């Protein structure tokens, strides 16, 4: 009996001792685990947060808005990958090198080859990470302007930006013991000890608070920074009058944080203007516009001036189409309208349905109905449509050089989908200077310890012109690099 009691006591003591040791070990691990503070909850910030977690860090992600997602949730075309399984399934021959060459050609004299290489080399593992770890469907592939093959991936369900962002948010929310999400928390200052960044100061509900750790800036671009003295007024004042597709969070906050401690910026005058934003008939002067996806022109949509006359190859690069639209407007030939025939509309049913439900796109029963409503001479529409038919049959060549005549046939009797278009500020190529490990560099080109950046907030990846689908890729690739670098000691 006494022996048994002794045995019990001994066992109990052993269990207690082991538990205590385990507790101490776990506590030590938690105390010594790297801490990563992510500023911004768009795709770049979310990718950084997940990668920091994968590398053993404790993560705090802050976003100044009441909801995560930034501009990332709005992205509608897709994400680029070169050499993916989805491409192979469709017999599309592609490689990191072809993608690199396309990106180099688009970036022109502002190309930074080490950043382009990072972007294009990582595309396949990046898309696999999204598919395998988060179940994102990226099985459809389309070709956008400036790409030599189809490589912009999306899924069968909702818009690709939303699909990716919500999947990453969901998985982050499922790890509350290691990842804290703070919404409505605006980061206003970087904290430093010696030369190292050691945390952030932020405002939440009128209070100032701090968080300690390495910092990843993922605050997006400055395509909505219209404030007096803001980046648009400093670098592209003529764009202050142009509306934007961006959410009002895109004010370059992260750029200012980096600059405040000696971080360098580059290419700040490189701002992408997208040719086709919707003019909402209910609110024509709204500063924020819905984007009319490039795909509308890709499937056969045509652009006409106020008199029903075409003026550009609709499939030209974004900057070229925008320039032609400006000339037309300057010559007093605005408004510019986009027309879709029923065949073209059918291939983009989901897009068109959404635009119609928002009142951005309107259906007319015939060309005569459009002519009467918009005061376009019917004879001009007839001439435009006759010419289209002739290009489609190969009888004559388009004077503007369009060669893809998918859905080119427009008739006077069929219904038409019509929307008014205006160029819109869309994306900022300039930003924070980083190296290929997403470390923020100071003006001497030296990394600032403890500070990393990713996504639209960084500059120089796209040079003079960003290719469609390369911004979501930049967000995930550099988000992952920043997340990993932030955990290195
Ligand atoms: C309409 C539209 C369609 C697009 N379509 C495509 C597409 O199909 N393919 C493609 O590749 N690209 C597309 N783009 C571009 C792409 O969506 C963006 O460049 C990309 O999503 C940027 O991701 P990000 O994480 O860097 O920034 P964002 O997604 O903009 O996120 C930044 C976040 O940081 C937060 N933040 C900002 N300042 C602070 C602060 N001081 N403190 C705390 N939080 C802060 C913001 O609230 C925001 O949530 C599109 C853009 C738009 C506007
Ligand atoms: C791809 O090529 C293979 C072999 O030539 C062919 O059998 C298959 O149908 C092709 N797939 C597509 C989607 O074109
Ligand atoms: C990429 O461009 C280089 C330099 O012009 C060329 O030598 C190479 O063949 C190109 N690669 C591909 C795959 O087109
Ligand atoms: C023309 O564009 C359509 C729609 O993007 C595409 O499917 C088709 O392959 C293109 N045709 C040619 C010859 O490039």
mmCIF file of C-alpha atoms and ligand atoms in Angstrom, residues 39-45 62-65 67-72 74-79 185-187 218-221 245-246 249 253 257 291 426-427 454-457 466 468-473 475, ligand 1:
data_model
loop_
_atom_site.group_PDB
_atom_site.id
_atom_site.type_symbol
_atom_site.label_atom_id
_atom_site.label_comp_id
_atom_site.label_asym_id
_atom_site.label_seq_id
_atom_site.Cartn_x
_atom_site.Cartn_y
_atom_site.Cartn_z
ATOM 1 C CA UNK A 39 1.502 47.231 -42.476
ATOM 2 C CA UNK A 40 -1.362 46.771 -44.954
ATOM 3 C CA UNK A 41 -3.800 43.905 -45.513
ATOM 4 C CA UNK A 42 -3.893 43.646 -49.307
ATOM 5 C CA UNK A 43 -2.436 40.698 -51.196
ATOM 6 C CA UNK A 44 1.178 41.772 -50.543
ATOM 7 C CA UNK A 45 0.666 42.111 -46.783
ATOM 8 C CA UNK A 62 -2.472 46.215 -39.306
ATOM 9 C CA UNK A 63 -4.783 47.900 -41.803
ATOM 10 C CA UNK A 64 -6.102 51.435 -41.545
ATOM 11 C CA UNK A 65 -9.417 50.460 -43.140
ATOM 12 C CA UNK A 67 -11.856 45.745 -43.823
ATOM 13 C CA UNK A 68 -8.792 44.050 -45.303
ATOM 14 C CA UNK A 69 -8.189 43.696 -49.032
ATOM 15 C CA UNK A 70 -7.123 47.082 -50.423
ATOM 16 C CA UNK A 71 -7.083 47.312 -54.209
ATOM 17 C CA UNK A 72 -6.279 43.617 -54.354
ATOM 18 C CA UNK A 74 -10.825 44.648 -57.096
ATOM 19 C CA UNK A 75 -8.430 42.929 -59.496
ATOM 20 C CA UNK A 76 -10.429 41.360 -62.296
ATOM 21 C CA UNK A 77 -8.053 40.097 -64.997
ATOM 22 C CA UNK A 78 -5.743 37.759 -63.117
ATOM 23 C CA UNK A 79 -2.192 36.883 -62.099
ATOM 24 C CA UNK A 185 -5.305 50.782 -37.219
ATOM 25 C CA UNK A 186 -3.319 53.392 -39.144
ATOM 26 C CA UNK A 187 0.455 53.172 -38.890
ATOM 27 C CA UNK A 218 2.611 46.685 -47.807
ATOM 28 C CA UNK A 219 0.487 49.820 -47.997
ATOM 29 C CA UNK A 220 -0.122 49.819 -51.776
ATOM 30 C CA UNK A 221 0.491 52.695 -54.184
ATOM 31 C CA UNK A 245 -9.856 53.286 -60.152
ATOM 32 C CA UNK A 246 -8.148 53.026 -56.760
ATOM 33 C CA UNK A 249 -6.486 54.217 -49.059
ATOM 34 C CA UNK A 253 1.530 56.213 -46.586
ATOM 35 C CA UNK A 257 7.172 56.020 -43.580
ATOM 36 C CA UNK A 291 -12.541 49.955 -64.386
ATOM 37 C CA UNK A 426 -4.771 53.107 -62.258
ATOM 38 C CA UNK A 427 -1.392 52.012 -60.908
ATOM 39 C CA UNK A 454 6.304 44.568 -51.022
ATOM 40 C CA UNK A 455 3.487 45.026 -53.517
ATOM 41 C CA UNK A 456 2.513 48.247 -55.230
ATOM 42 C CA UNK A 457 4.385 50.170 -52.511
ATOM 43 C CA UNK A 466 3.377 47.482 -66.003
ATOM 44 C CA UNK A 468 -1.525 43.384 -66.998
ATOM 45 C CA UNK A 469 -1.459 40.596 -64.381
ATOM 46 C CA UNK A 470 2.029 41.485 -63.132
ATOM 47 C CA UNK A 471 0.908 43.519 -60.166
ATOM 48 C CA UNK A 472 -0.870 40.725 -58.325
ATOM 49 C CA UNK A 473 2.211 38.624 -59.040
ATOM 50 C CA UNK A 475 2.303 41.475 -54.528
HETATM 51 C C1 LIG B 1 -9.871 48.033 -60.426
HETATM 52 C C2 LIG B 1 -8.520 47.398 -60.410
HETATM 53 C C3 LIG B 1 -8.286 46.218 -61.135
HETATM 54 C C4 LIG B 1 -7.025 45.624 -61.138
HETATM 55 N N1 LIG B 1 -6.836 44.453 -61.825
HETATM 56 C C5 LIG B 1 -5.615 43.836 -61.759
HETATM 57 C C6 LIG B 1 -5.422 42.554 -62.361
HETATM 58 O O1 LIG B 1 -6.350 41.950 -62.893
HETATM 59 N N2 LIG B 1 -4.183 42.001 -62.298
HETATM 60 C C7 LIG B 1 -3.127 42.609 -61.662
HETATM 61 O O2 LIG B 1 -2.034 42.045 -61.623
HETATM 62 N N3 LIG B 1 -3.299 43.807 -61.061
HETATM 63 C C8 LIG B 1 -4.513 44.431 -61.086
HETATM 64 N N4 LIG B 1 -4.681 45.631 -60.456
HETATM 65 C C9 LIG B 1 -3.591 46.158 -59.627
HETATM 66 C C10 LIG B 1 -3.499 45.376 -58.322
HETATM 67 O O3 LIG B 1 -4.799 45.046 -57.874
HETATM 68 C C11 LIG B 1 -2.805 46.158 -57.213
HETATM 69 O O4 LIG B 1 -1.650 46.785 -57.693
HETATM 70 C C12 LIG B 1 -2.396 45.204 -56.071
HETATM 71 O O5 LIG B 1 -3.547 44.537 -55.616
HETATM 72 C C13 LIG B 1 -1.725 45.935 -54.921
HETATM 73 O O6 LIG B 1 -1.629 45.070 -53.811
HETATM 74 P P1 LIG B 1 -1.000 45.599 -52.462
HETATM 75 O O7 LIG B 1 -1.183 44.526 -51.461
HETATM 76 O O8 LIG B 1 0.358 46.112 -52.712
HETATM 77 O O9 LIG B 1 -1.883 46.880 -52.063
HETATM 78 P P2 LIG B 1 -3.445 46.972 -51.717
HETATM 79 O O10 LIG B 1 -4.179 45.768 -52.127
HETATM 80 O O11 LIG B 1 -3.939 48.278 -52.234
HETATM 81 O O12 LIG B 1 -3.457 46.977 -50.106
HETATM 82 C C14 LIG B 1 -2.871 48.007 -49.354
HETATM 83 C C15 LIG B 1 -3.499 48.005 -47.974
HETATM 84 O O13 LIG B 1 -2.714 48.833 -47.098
HETATM 85 C C16 LIG B 1 -3.580 49.549 -46.228
HETATM 86 N N5 LIG B 1 -2.880 50.753 -45.753
HETATM 87 C C17 LIG B 1 -2.479 51.824 -46.480
HETATM 88 N N6 LIG B 1 -1.886 52.733 -45.674
HETATM 89 C C18 LIG B 1 -1.890 52.225 -44.409
HETATM 90 C C19 LIG B 1 -1.410 52.686 -43.136
HETATM 91 N N7 LIG B 1 -0.819 53.893 -42.990
HETATM 92 N N8 LIG B 1 -1.592 51.900 -42.045
HETATM 93 C C20 LIG B 1 -2.239 50.692 -42.154
HETATM 94 N N9 LIG B 1 -2.697 50.218 -43.334
HETATM 95 C C21 LIG B 1 -2.528 50.967 -44.448
HETATM 96 C C22 LIG B 1 -4.785 49.848 -47.106
HETATM 97 O O14 LIG B 1 -5.926 50.141 -46.347
HETATM 98 C C23 LIG B 1 -4.919 48.573 -47.944
HETATM 99 O O15 LIG B 1 -5.798 47.633 -47.370
HETATM 100 C C24 LIG B 1 -5.956 46.239 -60.441
HETATM 101 C C25 LIG B 1 -6.176 47.406 -59.711
HETATM 102 C C26 LIG B 1 -7.444 47.995 -59.677
HETATM 103 C C27 LIG B 1 -7.643 49.256 -58.882
#
